[in-house]
Amino acid sequence: MKRLGLITVVSLVLIVVAPAGAPVTGAGVRLQKVVHIPTDDVNTAYKHFQAGDSDWIPTVPVAQLESARQRPEFCVTPYRGPIS
């Protein structure tokens, strides 16, 4: 495990982001950590998210989009293209 500022690289397949001092968000909720499992397969990422292993995924499989929209944590953000 290697600590890089806010990011702790647990292994090459697990990234944990945890702020020092757990700052309060706008809603008064303390953020403790965000777990992300990087993978190129959107179906695998979605399965990890559904199982509670991952807190965030960048996209949802097209075949699962309608069921994903029913989840309370579903959020749509615009894609602005790659950062160059």
XYZ file of N, CA and C in Angstrom:
252
model
N 0.844 -1.172 0.000
C 0.000 0.000 0.000
C 0.891 1.237 0.000
N 0.589 2.177 -0.880
C 1.389 3.389 -1.004
C 0.473 4.606 -0.922
N 0.812 5.549 -0.055
C 0.012 6.760 0.144
C 0.564 7.870 -0.734
N -0.280 8.443 -1.600
C 0.097 9.533 -2.492
C -0.866 10.694 -2.256
N -0.590 11.548 -1.286
C -1.503 12.650 -0.971
C -2.836 12.104 -0.495
N -3.912 12.408 -1.221
C -5.235 11.918 -0.859
C -5.480 10.500 -1.330
N -4.676 10.016 -2.261
C -4.928 8.719 -2.876
C -4.042 7.655 -2.249
N -4.645 6.538 -1.861
C -3.906 5.383 -1.393
C -4.032 4.297 -2.448
N -2.927 3.901 -3.017
C -2.934 2.816 -3.988
C -2.744 1.532 -3.206
N -3.830 0.795 -3.029
C -3.795 -0.442 -2.269
C -3.142 -1.533 -3.109
N -3.481 -1.576 -4.375
C -2.851 -2.481 -5.335
C -3.121 -1.895 -6.707
N -2.708 -2.574 -7.740
C -2.962 -2.065 -9.087
C -4.423 -2.194 -9.486
N -5.231 -2.862 -8.663
C -6.646 -3.033 -8.993
C -7.587 -2.339 -8.016
N -7.053 -1.559 -7.076
C -7.902 -0.880 -6.107
C -7.309 0.469 -5.734
N -8.108 1.509 -5.887
C -7.687 2.857 -5.523
C -8.661 3.387 -4.485
N -8.134 3.886 -3.361
C -8.955 4.457 -2.292
C -8.571 5.916 -2.131
N -9.569 6.795 -2.217
C -9.352 8.222 -2.017
C -9.973 8.589 -0.678
N -9.159 9.088 0.254
C -9.639 9.448 1.584
C -8.982 10.751 2.016
N -9.752 11.819 2.189
C -9.175 13.111 2.561
C -8.695 13.133 4.001
N -7.628 13.856 4.224
C -7.137 14.040 5.586
C -8.105 14.943 6.336
N -8.479 14.568 7.517
C -9.381 15.375 8.324
C -10.847 15.241 7.955
N -11.180 14.412 6.972
C -12.555 14.171 6.544
C -13.380 15.456 6.472
N -13.154 16.295 5.460
C -13.874 17.562 5.367
C -15.378 17.376 5.229
N -16.118 18.366 5.662
C -17.579 18.321 5.595
C -18.003 18.788 4.212
N -18.893 18.035 3.578
C -19.410 18.435 2.272
C -20.519 19.457 2.472
N -21.048 19.986 1.388
C -22.099 20.997 1.454
C -23.337 20.531 2.199
N -23.622 19.236 2.179
C -24.804 18.706 2.854
C -24.521 18.368 4.313
N -23.332 18.672 4.802
C -22.985 18.370 6.186
C -22.584 16.925 6.400
N -22.344 16.178 5.322
C -21.942 14.780 5.413
C -20.425 14.708 5.359
N -19.850 13.938 6.238
C -18.390 13.787 6.243
C -17.986 12.689 5.265
N -17.139 13.059 4.314
C -16.619 12.097 3.357
C -15.495 11.318 4.021
N -15.644 10.013 4.072
C -14.607 9.194 4.687
C -13.660 8.619 3.655
N -14.214 8.061 2.573
C -13.372 7.530 1.511
C -14.223 7.225 0.288
N -13.568 7.133 -0.846
C -14.194 6.712 -2.095
C -13.335 5.598 -2.662
N -13.946 4.464 -2.947
C -13.231 3.313 -3.485
C -13.570 3.175 -4.965
N -12.534 3.060 -5.799
C -12.719 2.874 -7.239
C -11.853 1.714 -7.692
N -12.439 0.789 -8.440
C -11.700 -0.339 -8.986
C -11.569 -0.090 -10.491
N -10.395 0.349 -10.942
C -10.232 0.638 -12.363
C -10.259 -0.636 -13.207
N -11.059 -0.613 -14.262
C -11.139 -1.729 -15.196
C -11.588 -1.200 -16.549
N -11.194 -1.857 -17.600
C -11.603 -1.472 -18.942
C -12.957 -2.052 -19.316
N -13.441 -3.020 -18.550
C -14.705 -3.677 -18.863
C -15.848 -3.033 -18.074
N -16.749 -2.365 -18.770
C -17.838 -1.639 -18.125
C -18.782 -2.588 -17.377
N -18.967 -3.806 -17.863
C -19.840 -4.772 -17.180
C -19.242 -5.206 -15.851
N -17.926 -5.446 -15.836
C -17.241 -5.806 -14.586
C -17.311 -4.654 -13.591
N -17.081 -3.436 -14.063
C -17.154 -2.265 -13.187
C -18.537 -2.126 -12.577
N -19.573 -2.328 -13.385
C -20.949 -2.202 -12.880
C -21.270 -3.287 -11.861
N -20.777 -4.496 -12.076
C -20.984 -5.584 -11.107
C -20.320 -5.257 -9.780
N -19.099 -4.695 -9.814
C -18.427 -4.282 -8.578
C -19.233 -3.190 -7.864
N -19.764 -2.253 -8.631
C -20.571 -1.172 -8.052
C -21.834 -1.728 -7.403
N -22.536 -2.611 -8.103
C -23.758 -3.206 -7.553
C -23.482 -4.009 -6.288
N -22.325 -4.656 -6.228
C -21.970 -5.466 -5.061
C -21.477 -4.622 -3.890
N -21.252 -3.319 -4.138
C -20.762 -2.447 -3.070
C -19.251 -2.451 -2.930
N -18.554 -3.076 -3.876
C -17.092 -3.118 -3.827
C -16.467 -1.816 -4.303
N -17.176 -1.087 -5.166
C -16.690 0.156 -5.749
C -17.731 1.243 -5.515
N -17.288 2.451 -5.164
C -18.207 3.550 -4.881
C -18.526 4.403 -6.102
N -17.729 4.273 -7.162
C -17.897 5.135 -8.324
C -17.490 4.400 -9.588
N -18.281 4.580 -10.646
C -17.925 4.082 -11.965
C -18.210 5.198 -12.963
N -17.393 5.307 -14.012
C -17.576 6.411 -14.952
C -18.737 6.232 -15.918
N -19.202 5.005 -16.119
C -20.291 4.761 -17.057
C -21.037 3.488 -16.674
N -22.197 3.312 -17.276
C -23.052 2.151 -17.023
C -23.199 1.398 -18.341
N -23.224 0.053 -18.305
C -23.451 -0.691 -19.544
C -24.783 -0.294 -20.171
N -24.808 -0.135 -21.480
C -26.023 0.298 -22.169
C -27.193 -0.620 -21.847
N -26.952 -1.920 -21.779
C -28.022 -2.880 -21.486
C -28.592 -2.702 -20.083
N -27.847 -2.065 -19.170
C -28.283 -1.877 -17.787
C -28.759 -0.451 -17.503
N -28.785 0.399 -18.508
C -29.064 1.816 -18.292
C -30.421 2.076 -17.650
N -31.466 1.441 -18.124
C -32.805 1.689 -17.562
C -32.899 1.251 -16.099
N -32.324 0.113 -15.761
C -32.366 -0.323 -14.357
C -31.476 0.564 -13.494
N -30.363 1.045 -14.055
C -29.471 1.933 -13.305
C -30.165 3.252 -12.984
N -30.986 3.737 -13.898
C -31.705 5.002 -13.664
C -32.644 4.929 -12.463
N -33.041 3.738 -12.071
C -33.945 3.555 -10.933
C -33.219 3.619 -9.590
N -31.901 3.535 -9.612
C -31.118 3.553 -8.373
C -31.008 4.989 -7.854
N -31.113 5.210 -6.553
C -31.065 6.575 -6.004
C -29.720 7.280 -6.213
N -28.639 6.537 -6.375
C -27.326 7.159 -6.548
C -26.995 7.454 -8.009
N -27.908 7.140 -8.927
C -27.670 7.384 -10.350
C -27.572 8.879 -10.622
N -26.547 9.277 -11.380
C -26.316 10.685 -11.680
C -25.765 10.798 -13.095
N -26.261 11.755 -13.849
C -25.785 11.988 -15.212
C -24.983 13.278 -15.226
N -23.782 13.215 -15.765
C -22.957 14.413 -15.935
C -22.509 14.470 -17.386
N -22.398 15.656 -17.941
C -21.986 15.756 -19.349
C -20.526 15.361 -19.541
N -20.247 14.747 -20.666
C -18.874 14.380 -21.023
C -18.318 15.499 -21.867
N -17.232 16.075 -21.446
C -16.641 17.225 -22.128
C -15.435 16.852 -22.994
N -15.175 15.564 -23.149
C -14.048 15.135 -23.966
C -12.803 14.954 -23.135
N -11.762 14.415 -23.730
C -10.528 14.167 -22.987
C -9.805 15.474 -22.633
N -9.103 15.437 -21.536
C -8.309 16.583 -21.099
C -6.995 16.536 -21.864
N -6.664 17.621 -22.525
C -5.410 17.620 -23.295
C -4.479 18.706 -22.816
